[in-house]
PDB file of C-alpha atoms in Angstrom:
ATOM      1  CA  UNK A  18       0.475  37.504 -18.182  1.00  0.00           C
ATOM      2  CA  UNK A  19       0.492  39.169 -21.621  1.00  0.00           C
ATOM      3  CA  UNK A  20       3.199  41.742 -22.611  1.00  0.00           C
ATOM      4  CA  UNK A  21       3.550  44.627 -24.944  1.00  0.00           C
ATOM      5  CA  UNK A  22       4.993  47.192 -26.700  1.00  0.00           C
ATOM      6  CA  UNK A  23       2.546  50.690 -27.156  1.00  0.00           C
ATOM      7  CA  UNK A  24       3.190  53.200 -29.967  1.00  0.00           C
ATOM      8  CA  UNK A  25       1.999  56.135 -27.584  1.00  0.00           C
ATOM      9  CA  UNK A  26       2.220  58.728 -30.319  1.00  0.00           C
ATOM     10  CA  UNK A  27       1.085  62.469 -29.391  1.00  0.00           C
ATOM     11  CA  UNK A  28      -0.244  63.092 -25.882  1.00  0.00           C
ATOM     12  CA  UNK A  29      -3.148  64.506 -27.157  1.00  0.00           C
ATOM     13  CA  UNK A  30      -4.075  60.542 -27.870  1.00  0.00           C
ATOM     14  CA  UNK A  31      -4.868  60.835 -23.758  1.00  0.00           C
ATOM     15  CA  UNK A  32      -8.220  62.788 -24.921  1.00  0.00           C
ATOM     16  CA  UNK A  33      -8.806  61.687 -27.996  1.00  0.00           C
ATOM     17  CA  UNK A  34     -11.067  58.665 -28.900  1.00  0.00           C
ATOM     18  CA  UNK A  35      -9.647  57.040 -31.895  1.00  0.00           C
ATOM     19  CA  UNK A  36      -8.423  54.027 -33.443  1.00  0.00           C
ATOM     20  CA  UNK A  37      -5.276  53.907 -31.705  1.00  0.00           C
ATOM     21  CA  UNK A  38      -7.081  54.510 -28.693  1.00  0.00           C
ATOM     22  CA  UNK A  39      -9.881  51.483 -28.777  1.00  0.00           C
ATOM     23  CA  UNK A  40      -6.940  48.950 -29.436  1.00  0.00           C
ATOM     24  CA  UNK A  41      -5.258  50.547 -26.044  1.00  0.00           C
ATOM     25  CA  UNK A  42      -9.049  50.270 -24.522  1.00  0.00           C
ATOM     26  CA  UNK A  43      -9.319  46.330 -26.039  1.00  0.00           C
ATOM     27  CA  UNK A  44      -6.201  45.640 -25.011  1.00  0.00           C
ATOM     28  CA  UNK A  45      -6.452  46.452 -21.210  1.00  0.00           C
ATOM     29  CA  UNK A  46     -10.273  45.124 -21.657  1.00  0.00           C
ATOM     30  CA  UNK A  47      -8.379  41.647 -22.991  1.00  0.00           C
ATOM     31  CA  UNK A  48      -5.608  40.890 -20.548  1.00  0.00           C
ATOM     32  CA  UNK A  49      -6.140  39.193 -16.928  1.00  0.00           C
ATOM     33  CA  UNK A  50      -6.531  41.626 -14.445  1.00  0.00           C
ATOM     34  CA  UNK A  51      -2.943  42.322 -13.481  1.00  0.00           C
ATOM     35  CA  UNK A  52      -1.062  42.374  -9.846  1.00  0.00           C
ATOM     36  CA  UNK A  53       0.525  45.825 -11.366  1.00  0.00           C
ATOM     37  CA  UNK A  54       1.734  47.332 -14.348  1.00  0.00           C
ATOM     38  CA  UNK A  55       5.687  48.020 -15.312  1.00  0.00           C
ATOM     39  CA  UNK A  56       5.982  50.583 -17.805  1.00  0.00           C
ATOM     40  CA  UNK A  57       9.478  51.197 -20.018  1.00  0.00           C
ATOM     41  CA  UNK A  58       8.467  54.687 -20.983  1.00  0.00           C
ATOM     42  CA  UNK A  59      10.410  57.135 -23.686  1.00  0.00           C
ATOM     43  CA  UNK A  60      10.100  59.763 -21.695  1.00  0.00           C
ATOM     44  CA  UNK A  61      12.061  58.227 -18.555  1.00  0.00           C
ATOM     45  CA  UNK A  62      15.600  58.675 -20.649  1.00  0.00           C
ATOM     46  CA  UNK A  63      18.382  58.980 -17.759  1.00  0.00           C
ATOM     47  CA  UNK A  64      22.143  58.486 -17.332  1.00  0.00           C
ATOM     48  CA  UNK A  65      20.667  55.312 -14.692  1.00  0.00           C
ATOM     49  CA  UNK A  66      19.123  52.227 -14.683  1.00  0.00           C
ATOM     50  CA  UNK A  67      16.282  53.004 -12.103  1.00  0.00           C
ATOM     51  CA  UNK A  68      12.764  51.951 -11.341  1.00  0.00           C
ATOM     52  CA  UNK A  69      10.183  54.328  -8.908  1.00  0.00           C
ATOM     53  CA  UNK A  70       9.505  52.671  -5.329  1.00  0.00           C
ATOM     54  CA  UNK A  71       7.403  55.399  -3.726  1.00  0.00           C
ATOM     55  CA  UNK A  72       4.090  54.296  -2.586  1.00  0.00           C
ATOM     56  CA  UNK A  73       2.382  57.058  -4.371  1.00  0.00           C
ATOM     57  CA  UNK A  74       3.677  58.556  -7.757  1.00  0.00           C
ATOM     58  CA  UNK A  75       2.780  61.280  -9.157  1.00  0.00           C
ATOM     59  CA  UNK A  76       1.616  61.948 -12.873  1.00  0.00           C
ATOM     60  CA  UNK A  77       4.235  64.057 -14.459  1.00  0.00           C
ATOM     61  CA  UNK A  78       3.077  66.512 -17.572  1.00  0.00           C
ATOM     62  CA  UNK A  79       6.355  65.978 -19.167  1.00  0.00           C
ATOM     63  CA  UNK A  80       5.854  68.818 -22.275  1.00  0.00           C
ATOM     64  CA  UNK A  81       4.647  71.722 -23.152  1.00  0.00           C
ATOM     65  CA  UNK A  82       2.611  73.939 -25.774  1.00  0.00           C
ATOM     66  CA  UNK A  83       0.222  71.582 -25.886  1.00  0.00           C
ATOM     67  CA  UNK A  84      -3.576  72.883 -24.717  1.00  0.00           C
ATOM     68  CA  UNK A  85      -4.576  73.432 -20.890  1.00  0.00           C
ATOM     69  CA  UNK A  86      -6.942  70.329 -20.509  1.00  0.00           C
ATOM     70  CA  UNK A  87      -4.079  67.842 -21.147  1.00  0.00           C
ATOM     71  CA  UNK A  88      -2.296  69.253 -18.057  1.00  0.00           C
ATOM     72  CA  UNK A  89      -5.304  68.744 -16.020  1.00  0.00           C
ATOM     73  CA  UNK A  90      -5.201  64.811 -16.766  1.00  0.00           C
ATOM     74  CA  UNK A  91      -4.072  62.989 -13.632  1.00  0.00           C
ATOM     75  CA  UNK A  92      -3.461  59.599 -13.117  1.00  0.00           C
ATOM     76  CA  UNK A  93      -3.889  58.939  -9.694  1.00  0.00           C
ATOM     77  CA  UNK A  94      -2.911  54.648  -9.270  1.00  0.00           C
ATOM     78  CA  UNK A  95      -0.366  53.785  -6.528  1.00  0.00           C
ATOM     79  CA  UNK A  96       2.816  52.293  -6.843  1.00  0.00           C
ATOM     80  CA  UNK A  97       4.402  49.126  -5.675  1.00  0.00           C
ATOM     81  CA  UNK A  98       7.552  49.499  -3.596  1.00  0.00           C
ATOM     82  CA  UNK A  99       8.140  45.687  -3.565  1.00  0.00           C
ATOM     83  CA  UNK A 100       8.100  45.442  -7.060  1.00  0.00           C
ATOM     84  CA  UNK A 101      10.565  47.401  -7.101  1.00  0.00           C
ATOM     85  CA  UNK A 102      12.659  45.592  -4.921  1.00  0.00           C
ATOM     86  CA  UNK A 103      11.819  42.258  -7.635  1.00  0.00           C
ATOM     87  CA  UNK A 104      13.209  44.190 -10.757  1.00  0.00           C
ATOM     88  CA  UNK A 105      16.248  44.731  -8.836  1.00  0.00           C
ATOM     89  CA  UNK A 106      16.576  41.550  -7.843  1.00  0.00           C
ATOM     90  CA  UNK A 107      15.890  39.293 -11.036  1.00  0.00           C
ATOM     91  CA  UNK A 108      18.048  42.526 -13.055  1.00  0.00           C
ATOM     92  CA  UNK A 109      21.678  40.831 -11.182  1.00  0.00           C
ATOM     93  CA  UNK A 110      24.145  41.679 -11.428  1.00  0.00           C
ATOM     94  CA  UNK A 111      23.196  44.401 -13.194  1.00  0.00           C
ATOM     95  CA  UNK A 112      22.422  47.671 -10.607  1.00  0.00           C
ATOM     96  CA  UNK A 113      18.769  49.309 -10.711  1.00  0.00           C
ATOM     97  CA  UNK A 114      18.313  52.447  -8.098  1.00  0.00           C
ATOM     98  CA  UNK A 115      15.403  52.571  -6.052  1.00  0.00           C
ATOM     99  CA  UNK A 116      13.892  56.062  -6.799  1.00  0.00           C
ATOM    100  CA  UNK A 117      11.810  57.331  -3.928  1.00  0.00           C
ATOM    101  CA  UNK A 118      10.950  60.448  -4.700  1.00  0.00           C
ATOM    102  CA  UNK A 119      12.061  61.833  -7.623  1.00  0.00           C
ATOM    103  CA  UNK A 120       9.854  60.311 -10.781  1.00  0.00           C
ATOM    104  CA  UNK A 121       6.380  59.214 -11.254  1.00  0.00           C
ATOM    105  CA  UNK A 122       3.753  58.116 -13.949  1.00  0.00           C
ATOM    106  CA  UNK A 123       5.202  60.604 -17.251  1.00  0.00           C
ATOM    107  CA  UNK A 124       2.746  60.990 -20.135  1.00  0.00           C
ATOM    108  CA  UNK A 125       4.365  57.736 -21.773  1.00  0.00           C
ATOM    109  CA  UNK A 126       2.499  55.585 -19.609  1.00  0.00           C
ATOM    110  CA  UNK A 127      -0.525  57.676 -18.606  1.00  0.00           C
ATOM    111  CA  UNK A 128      -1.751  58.364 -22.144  1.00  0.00           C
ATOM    112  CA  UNK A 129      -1.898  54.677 -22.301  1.00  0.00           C
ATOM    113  CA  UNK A 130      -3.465  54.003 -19.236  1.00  0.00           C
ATOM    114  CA  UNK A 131      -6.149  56.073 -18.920  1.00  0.00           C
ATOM    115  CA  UNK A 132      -7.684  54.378 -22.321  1.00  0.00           C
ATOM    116  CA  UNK A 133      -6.163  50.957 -20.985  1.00  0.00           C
ATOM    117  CA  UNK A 134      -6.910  50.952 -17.479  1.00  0.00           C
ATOM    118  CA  UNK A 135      -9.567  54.041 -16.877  1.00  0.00           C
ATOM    119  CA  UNK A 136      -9.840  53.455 -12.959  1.00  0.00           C
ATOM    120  CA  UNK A 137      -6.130  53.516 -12.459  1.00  0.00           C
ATOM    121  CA  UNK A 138      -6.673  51.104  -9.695  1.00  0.00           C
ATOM    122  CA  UNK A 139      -3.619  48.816 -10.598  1.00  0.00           C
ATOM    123  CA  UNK A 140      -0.495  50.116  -9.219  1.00  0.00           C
ATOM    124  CA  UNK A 141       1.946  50.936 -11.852  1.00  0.00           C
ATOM    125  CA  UNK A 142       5.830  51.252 -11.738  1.00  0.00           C
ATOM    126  CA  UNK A 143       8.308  52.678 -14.117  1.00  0.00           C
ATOM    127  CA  UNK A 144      11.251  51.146 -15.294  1.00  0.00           C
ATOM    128  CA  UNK A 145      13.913  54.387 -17.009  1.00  0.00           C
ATOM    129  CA  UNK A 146      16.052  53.446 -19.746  1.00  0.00           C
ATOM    130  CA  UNK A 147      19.359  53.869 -19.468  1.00  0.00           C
ATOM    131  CA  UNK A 148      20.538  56.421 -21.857  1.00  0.00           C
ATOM    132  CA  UNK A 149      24.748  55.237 -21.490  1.00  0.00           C
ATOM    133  CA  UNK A 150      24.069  51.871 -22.490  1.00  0.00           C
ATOM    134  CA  UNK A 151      23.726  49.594 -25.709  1.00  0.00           C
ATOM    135  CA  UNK A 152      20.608  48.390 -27.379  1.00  0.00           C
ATOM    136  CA  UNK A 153      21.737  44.586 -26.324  1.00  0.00           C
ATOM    137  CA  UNK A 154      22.076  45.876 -22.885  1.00  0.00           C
ATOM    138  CA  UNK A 155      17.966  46.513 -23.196  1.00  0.00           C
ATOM    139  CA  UNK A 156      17.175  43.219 -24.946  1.00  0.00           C
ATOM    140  CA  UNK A 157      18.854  41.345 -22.409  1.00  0.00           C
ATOM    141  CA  UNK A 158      17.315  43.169 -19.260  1.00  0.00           C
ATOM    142  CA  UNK A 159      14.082  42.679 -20.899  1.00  0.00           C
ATOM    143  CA  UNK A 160      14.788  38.648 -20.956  1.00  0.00           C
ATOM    144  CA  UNK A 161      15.801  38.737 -17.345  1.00  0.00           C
ATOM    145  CA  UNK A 162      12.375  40.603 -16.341  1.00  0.00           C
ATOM    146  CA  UNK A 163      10.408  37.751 -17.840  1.00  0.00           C
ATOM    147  CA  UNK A 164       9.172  35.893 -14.586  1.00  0.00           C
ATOM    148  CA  UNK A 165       7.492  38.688 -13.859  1.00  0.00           C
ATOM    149  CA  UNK A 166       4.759  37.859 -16.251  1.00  0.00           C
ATOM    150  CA  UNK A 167       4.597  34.954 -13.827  1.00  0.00           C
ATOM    151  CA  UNK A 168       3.469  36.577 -11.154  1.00  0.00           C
ATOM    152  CA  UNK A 169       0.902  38.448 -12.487  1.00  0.00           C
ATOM    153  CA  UNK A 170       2.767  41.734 -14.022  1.00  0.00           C
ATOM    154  CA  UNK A 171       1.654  43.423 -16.899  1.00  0.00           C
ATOM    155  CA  UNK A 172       5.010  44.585 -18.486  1.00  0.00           C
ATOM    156  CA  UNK A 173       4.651  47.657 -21.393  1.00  0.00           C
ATOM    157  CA  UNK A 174       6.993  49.381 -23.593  1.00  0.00           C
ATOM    158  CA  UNK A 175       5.806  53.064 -24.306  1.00  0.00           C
ATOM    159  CA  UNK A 176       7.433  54.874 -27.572  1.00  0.00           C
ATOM    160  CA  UNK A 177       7.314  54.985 -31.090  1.00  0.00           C
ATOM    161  CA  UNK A 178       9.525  52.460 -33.951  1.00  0.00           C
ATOM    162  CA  UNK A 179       9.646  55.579 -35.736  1.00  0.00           C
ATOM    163  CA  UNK A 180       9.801  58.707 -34.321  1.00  0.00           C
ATOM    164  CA  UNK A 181      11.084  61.500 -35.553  1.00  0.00           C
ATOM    165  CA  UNK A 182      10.112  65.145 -34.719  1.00  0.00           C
ATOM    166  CA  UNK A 183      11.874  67.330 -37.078  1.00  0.00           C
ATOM    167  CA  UNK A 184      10.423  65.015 -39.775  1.00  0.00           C
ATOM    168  CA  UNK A 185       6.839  65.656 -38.879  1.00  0.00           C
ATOM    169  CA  UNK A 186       4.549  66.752 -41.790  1.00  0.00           C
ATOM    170  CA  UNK A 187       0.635  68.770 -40.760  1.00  0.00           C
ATOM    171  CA  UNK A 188      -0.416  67.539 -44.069  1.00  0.00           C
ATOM    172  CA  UNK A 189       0.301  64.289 -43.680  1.00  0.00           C
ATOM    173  CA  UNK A 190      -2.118  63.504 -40.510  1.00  0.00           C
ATOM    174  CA  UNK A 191      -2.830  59.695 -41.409  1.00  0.00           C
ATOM    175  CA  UNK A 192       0.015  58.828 -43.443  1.00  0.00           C
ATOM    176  CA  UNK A 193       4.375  58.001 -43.322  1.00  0.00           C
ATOM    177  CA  UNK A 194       7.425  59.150 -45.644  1.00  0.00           C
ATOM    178  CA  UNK A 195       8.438  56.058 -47.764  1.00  0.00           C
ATOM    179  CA  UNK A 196      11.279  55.686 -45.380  1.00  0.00           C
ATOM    180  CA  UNK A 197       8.937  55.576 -42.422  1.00  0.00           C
ATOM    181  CA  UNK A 198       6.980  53.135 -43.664  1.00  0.00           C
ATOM    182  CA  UNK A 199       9.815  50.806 -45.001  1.00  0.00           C
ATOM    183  CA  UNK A 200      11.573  50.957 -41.713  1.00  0.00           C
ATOM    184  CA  UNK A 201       8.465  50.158 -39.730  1.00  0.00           C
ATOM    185  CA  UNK A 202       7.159  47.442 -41.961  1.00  0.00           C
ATOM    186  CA  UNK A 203      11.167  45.834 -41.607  1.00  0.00           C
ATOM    187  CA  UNK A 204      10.526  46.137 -37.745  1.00  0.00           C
ATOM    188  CA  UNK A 205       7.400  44.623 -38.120  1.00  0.00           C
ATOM    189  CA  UNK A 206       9.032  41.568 -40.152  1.00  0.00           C
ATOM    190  CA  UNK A 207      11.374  40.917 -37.583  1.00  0.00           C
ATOM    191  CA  UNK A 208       9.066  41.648 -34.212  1.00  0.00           C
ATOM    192  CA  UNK A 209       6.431  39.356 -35.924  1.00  0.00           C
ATOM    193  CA  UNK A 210       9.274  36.061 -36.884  1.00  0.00           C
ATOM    194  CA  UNK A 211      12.743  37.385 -35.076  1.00  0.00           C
ATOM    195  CA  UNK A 212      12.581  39.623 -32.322  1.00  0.00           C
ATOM    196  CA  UNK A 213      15.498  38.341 -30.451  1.00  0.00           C
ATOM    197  CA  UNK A 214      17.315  40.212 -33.731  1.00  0.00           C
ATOM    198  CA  UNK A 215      15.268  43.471 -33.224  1.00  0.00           C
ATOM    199  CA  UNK A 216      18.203  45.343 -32.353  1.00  0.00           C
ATOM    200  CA  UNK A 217      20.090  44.741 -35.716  1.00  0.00           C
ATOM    201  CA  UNK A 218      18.263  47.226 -37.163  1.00  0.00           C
ATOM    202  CA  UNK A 219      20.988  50.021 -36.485  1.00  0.00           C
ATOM    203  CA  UNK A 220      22.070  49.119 -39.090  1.00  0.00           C
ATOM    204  CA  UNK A 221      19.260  49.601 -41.711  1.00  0.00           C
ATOM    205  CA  UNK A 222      19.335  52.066 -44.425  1.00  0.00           C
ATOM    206  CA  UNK A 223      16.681  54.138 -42.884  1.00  0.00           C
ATOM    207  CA  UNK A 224      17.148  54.023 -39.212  1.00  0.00           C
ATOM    208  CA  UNK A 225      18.965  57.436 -38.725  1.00  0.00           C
ATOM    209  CA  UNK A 226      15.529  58.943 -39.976  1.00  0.00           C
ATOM    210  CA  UNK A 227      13.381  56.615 -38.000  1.00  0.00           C
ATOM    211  CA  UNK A 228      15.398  56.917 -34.862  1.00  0.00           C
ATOM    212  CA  UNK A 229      17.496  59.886 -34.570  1.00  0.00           C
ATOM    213  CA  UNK A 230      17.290  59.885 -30.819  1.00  0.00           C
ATOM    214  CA  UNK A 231      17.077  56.223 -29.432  1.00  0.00           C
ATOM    215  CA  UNK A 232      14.427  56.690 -26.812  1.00  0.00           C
ATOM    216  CA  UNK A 233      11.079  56.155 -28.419  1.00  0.00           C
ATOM    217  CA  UNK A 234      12.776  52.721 -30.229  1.00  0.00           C
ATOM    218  CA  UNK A 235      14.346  51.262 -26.839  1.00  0.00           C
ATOM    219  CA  UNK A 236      11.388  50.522 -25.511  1.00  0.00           C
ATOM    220  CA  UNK A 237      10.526  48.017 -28.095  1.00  0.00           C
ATOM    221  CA  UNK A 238      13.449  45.801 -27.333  1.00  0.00           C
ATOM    222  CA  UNK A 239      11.973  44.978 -24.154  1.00  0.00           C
ATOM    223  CA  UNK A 240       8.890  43.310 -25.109  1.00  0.00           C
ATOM    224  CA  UNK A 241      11.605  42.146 -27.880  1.00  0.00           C
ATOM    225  CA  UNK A 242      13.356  40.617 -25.037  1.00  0.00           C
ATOM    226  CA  UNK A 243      10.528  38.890 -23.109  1.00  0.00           C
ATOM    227  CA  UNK A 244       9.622  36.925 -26.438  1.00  0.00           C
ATOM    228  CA  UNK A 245      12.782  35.520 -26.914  1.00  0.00           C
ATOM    229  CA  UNK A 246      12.814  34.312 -23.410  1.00  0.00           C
ATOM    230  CA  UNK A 247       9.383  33.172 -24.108  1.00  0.00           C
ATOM    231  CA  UNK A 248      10.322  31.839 -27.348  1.00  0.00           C
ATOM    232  CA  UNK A 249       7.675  33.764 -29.345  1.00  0.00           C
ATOM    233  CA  UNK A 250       6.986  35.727 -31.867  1.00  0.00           C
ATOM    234  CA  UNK A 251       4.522  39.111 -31.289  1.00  0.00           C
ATOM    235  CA  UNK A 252       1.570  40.003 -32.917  1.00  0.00           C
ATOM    236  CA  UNK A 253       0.382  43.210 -34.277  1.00  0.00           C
ATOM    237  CA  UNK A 254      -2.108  44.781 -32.119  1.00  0.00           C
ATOM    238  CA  UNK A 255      -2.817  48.036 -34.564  1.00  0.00           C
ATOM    239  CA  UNK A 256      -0.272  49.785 -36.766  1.00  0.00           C
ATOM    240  CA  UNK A 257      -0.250  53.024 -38.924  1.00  0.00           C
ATOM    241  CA  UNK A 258       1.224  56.319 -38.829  1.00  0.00           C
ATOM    242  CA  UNK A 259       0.999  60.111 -38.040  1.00  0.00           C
ATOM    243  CA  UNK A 260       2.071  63.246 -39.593  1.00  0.00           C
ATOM    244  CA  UNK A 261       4.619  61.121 -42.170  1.00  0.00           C
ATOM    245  CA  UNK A 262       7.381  60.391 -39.687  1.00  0.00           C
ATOM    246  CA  UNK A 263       5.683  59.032 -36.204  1.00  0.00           C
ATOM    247  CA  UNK A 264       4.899  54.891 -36.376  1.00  0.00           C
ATOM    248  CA  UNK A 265       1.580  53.742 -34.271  1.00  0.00           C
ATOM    249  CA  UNK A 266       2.641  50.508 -34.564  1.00  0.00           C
ATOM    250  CA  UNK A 267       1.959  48.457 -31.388  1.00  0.00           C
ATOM    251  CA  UNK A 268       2.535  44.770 -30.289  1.00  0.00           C
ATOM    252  CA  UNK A 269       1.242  42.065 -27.879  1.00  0.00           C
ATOM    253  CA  UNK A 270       2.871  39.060 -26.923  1.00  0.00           C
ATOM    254  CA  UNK A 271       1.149  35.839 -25.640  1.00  0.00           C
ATOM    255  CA  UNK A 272      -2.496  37.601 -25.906  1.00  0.00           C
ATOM    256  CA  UNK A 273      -5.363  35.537 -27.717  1.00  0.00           C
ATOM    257  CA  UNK A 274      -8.628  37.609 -28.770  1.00  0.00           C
ATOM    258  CA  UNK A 275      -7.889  40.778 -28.660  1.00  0.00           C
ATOM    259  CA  UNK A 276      -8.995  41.786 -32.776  1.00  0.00           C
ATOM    260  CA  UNK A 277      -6.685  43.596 -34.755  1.00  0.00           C
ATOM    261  CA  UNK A 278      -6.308  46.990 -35.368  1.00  0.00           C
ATOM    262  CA  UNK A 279      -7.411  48.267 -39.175  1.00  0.00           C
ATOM    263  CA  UNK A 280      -5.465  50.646 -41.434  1.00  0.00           C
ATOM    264  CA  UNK A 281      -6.075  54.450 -41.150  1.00  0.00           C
ATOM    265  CA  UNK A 282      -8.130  56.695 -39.110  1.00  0.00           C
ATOM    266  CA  UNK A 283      -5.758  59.216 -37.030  1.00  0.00           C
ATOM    267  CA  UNK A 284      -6.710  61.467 -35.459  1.00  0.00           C
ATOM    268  CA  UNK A 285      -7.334  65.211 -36.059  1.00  0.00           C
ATOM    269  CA  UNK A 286      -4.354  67.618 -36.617  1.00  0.00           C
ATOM    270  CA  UNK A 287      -4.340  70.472 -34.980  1.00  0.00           C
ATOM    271  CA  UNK A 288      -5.295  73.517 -36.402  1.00  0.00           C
ATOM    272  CA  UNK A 289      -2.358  76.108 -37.880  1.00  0.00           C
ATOM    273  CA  UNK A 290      -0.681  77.734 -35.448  1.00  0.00           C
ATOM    274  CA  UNK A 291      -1.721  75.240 -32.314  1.00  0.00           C
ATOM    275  CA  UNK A 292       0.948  72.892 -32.929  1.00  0.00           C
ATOM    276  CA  UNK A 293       3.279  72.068 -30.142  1.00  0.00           C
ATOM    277  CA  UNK A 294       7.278  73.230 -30.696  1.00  0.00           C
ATOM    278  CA  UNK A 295       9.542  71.046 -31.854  1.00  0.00           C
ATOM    279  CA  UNK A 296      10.512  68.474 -29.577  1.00  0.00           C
ATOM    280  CA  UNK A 297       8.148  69.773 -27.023  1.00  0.00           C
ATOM    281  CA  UNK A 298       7.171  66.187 -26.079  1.00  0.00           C
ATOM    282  CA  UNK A 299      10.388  63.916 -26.307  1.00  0.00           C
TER     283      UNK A 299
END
């Protein structure tokens, strides 16, 4: 089974129709059907290494500000207990809670989703990242989830290489800072020859712009991960960039014929005065 790595951007990209949005559609239109879907998500950012075992999870509208028809998106696929049960037990030694009752689908995955997978028929799980630990920590869980592809599990990362909210610019809908763009095109170097090093970029020159909170860039380590277990490079399934500091850079691993993504074409700002407070959506 293929893997990848989603730049999920705003949530608003759950309603729009863009060209972010048609590589998410290709891309679930590209892969084998899956047994179910694991999703690293940003937005599941705990003090725990957990992963949701309830039969049905709910879709969590994780933000605010943000207009009246996005909260009225559900995402209604089941979840897999027992897959729960196999994270845990290919993650030893390292602990992952069962969480019963307590999490769900959040906007990370369902913004995705409902472009990628429209009948949300394929029971998804979530997989939190553990905000107390280090990036190697995240690369090497992501190695040890590998067989999973083996048995038929579609495994995403949801966030953003560069994401940075205070940074964001109205004027600049379709376009990155200099910084933004060097840092993501140095990600995109490595993720594309490297990845097993993906993590050394903590220490480049621009990374406390491009990732002043590590949540959006941990998710990348895990497809990261699975290709060095796989031995592989990734491929770039569409890149670009919104409002000067927010990458929309994604990634697939192991996929053939799925086109690639062209440059530009974001989509609409919103108008003065409609845009969501600051950090409204992390």
């Amino acid at each position: 089974m293929p893997a990848a790595f989603i730049g999920h951007g705003s949530p608003m990209n759950a309603l729009e129709h863009n060209r972010y949005t048609e590589a998410w559609k290709a891309f679930g239109a590209s892969v084998p059907r899956p047994r179910a879907i694991l999703v690293i998500s940003a937005h599941w950012y705990i003090n725990a290494t957990a992963v949701t075992a309830m039969p049905r999870p709910r879709t969590i509208h994780d933000f605010y500000g943000f207009p009246r028809e996005l909260f009225s998106v559900g995402y209604p696929a089941p979840g897999l207990p027992e897959l729960a049960a196999e994270v845990s037990e290919l993650a030893e030694p390292t602990w992952i809670g069962a969480d019963e009752d307590s999490w769900g689908i959040d906007h990370g995955t369902w913004s995705v989703l409902v472009h990628a997978f429209p009948d949300a028929s394929i029971p998804v799980v979530q997989l939190s990242i553990n905000a107390d630990k280090p990036m190697d920590y995240h690369l090497e869980l992501g190695k040890k989830l590998a067989p999973l592809r083996e048995r038929g599990v579609l495994i995403i990362g949801s966030g953003n290489v560069v994401h940075n909210l205070r940074g964001m610019n109205w004027d600049l809908a379709d376009n990155g800072f200099v910084w933004a763009k060097r840092f993501d095109e140095d990600a995109k170097a490595q993720m594309t020859q490297a990845p097993a090093d993906i993590a050394e970029l903590d220490s480049h020159r621009d990374f406390k712009y491009a990732v002043p909170t590590p949540d959006h860039f941990i998710p990348l380590l895990y497809l990261a991960g699975l290709a060095d277990a796989a031995g592989q490079a990734t491929d770039v399934m569409v890149d670009g960039y919104a409002y000067g500091s927010l990458s929309m850079t994604s990634y697939t691993l192991d996929l053939d014929g799925l086109a690639p993504g062209s440059h530009g074409g974001n989509a609409k700002p919103p108008a003065a005065g409609e845009a969501p407070p600051d950090a409204s959506n992390i």
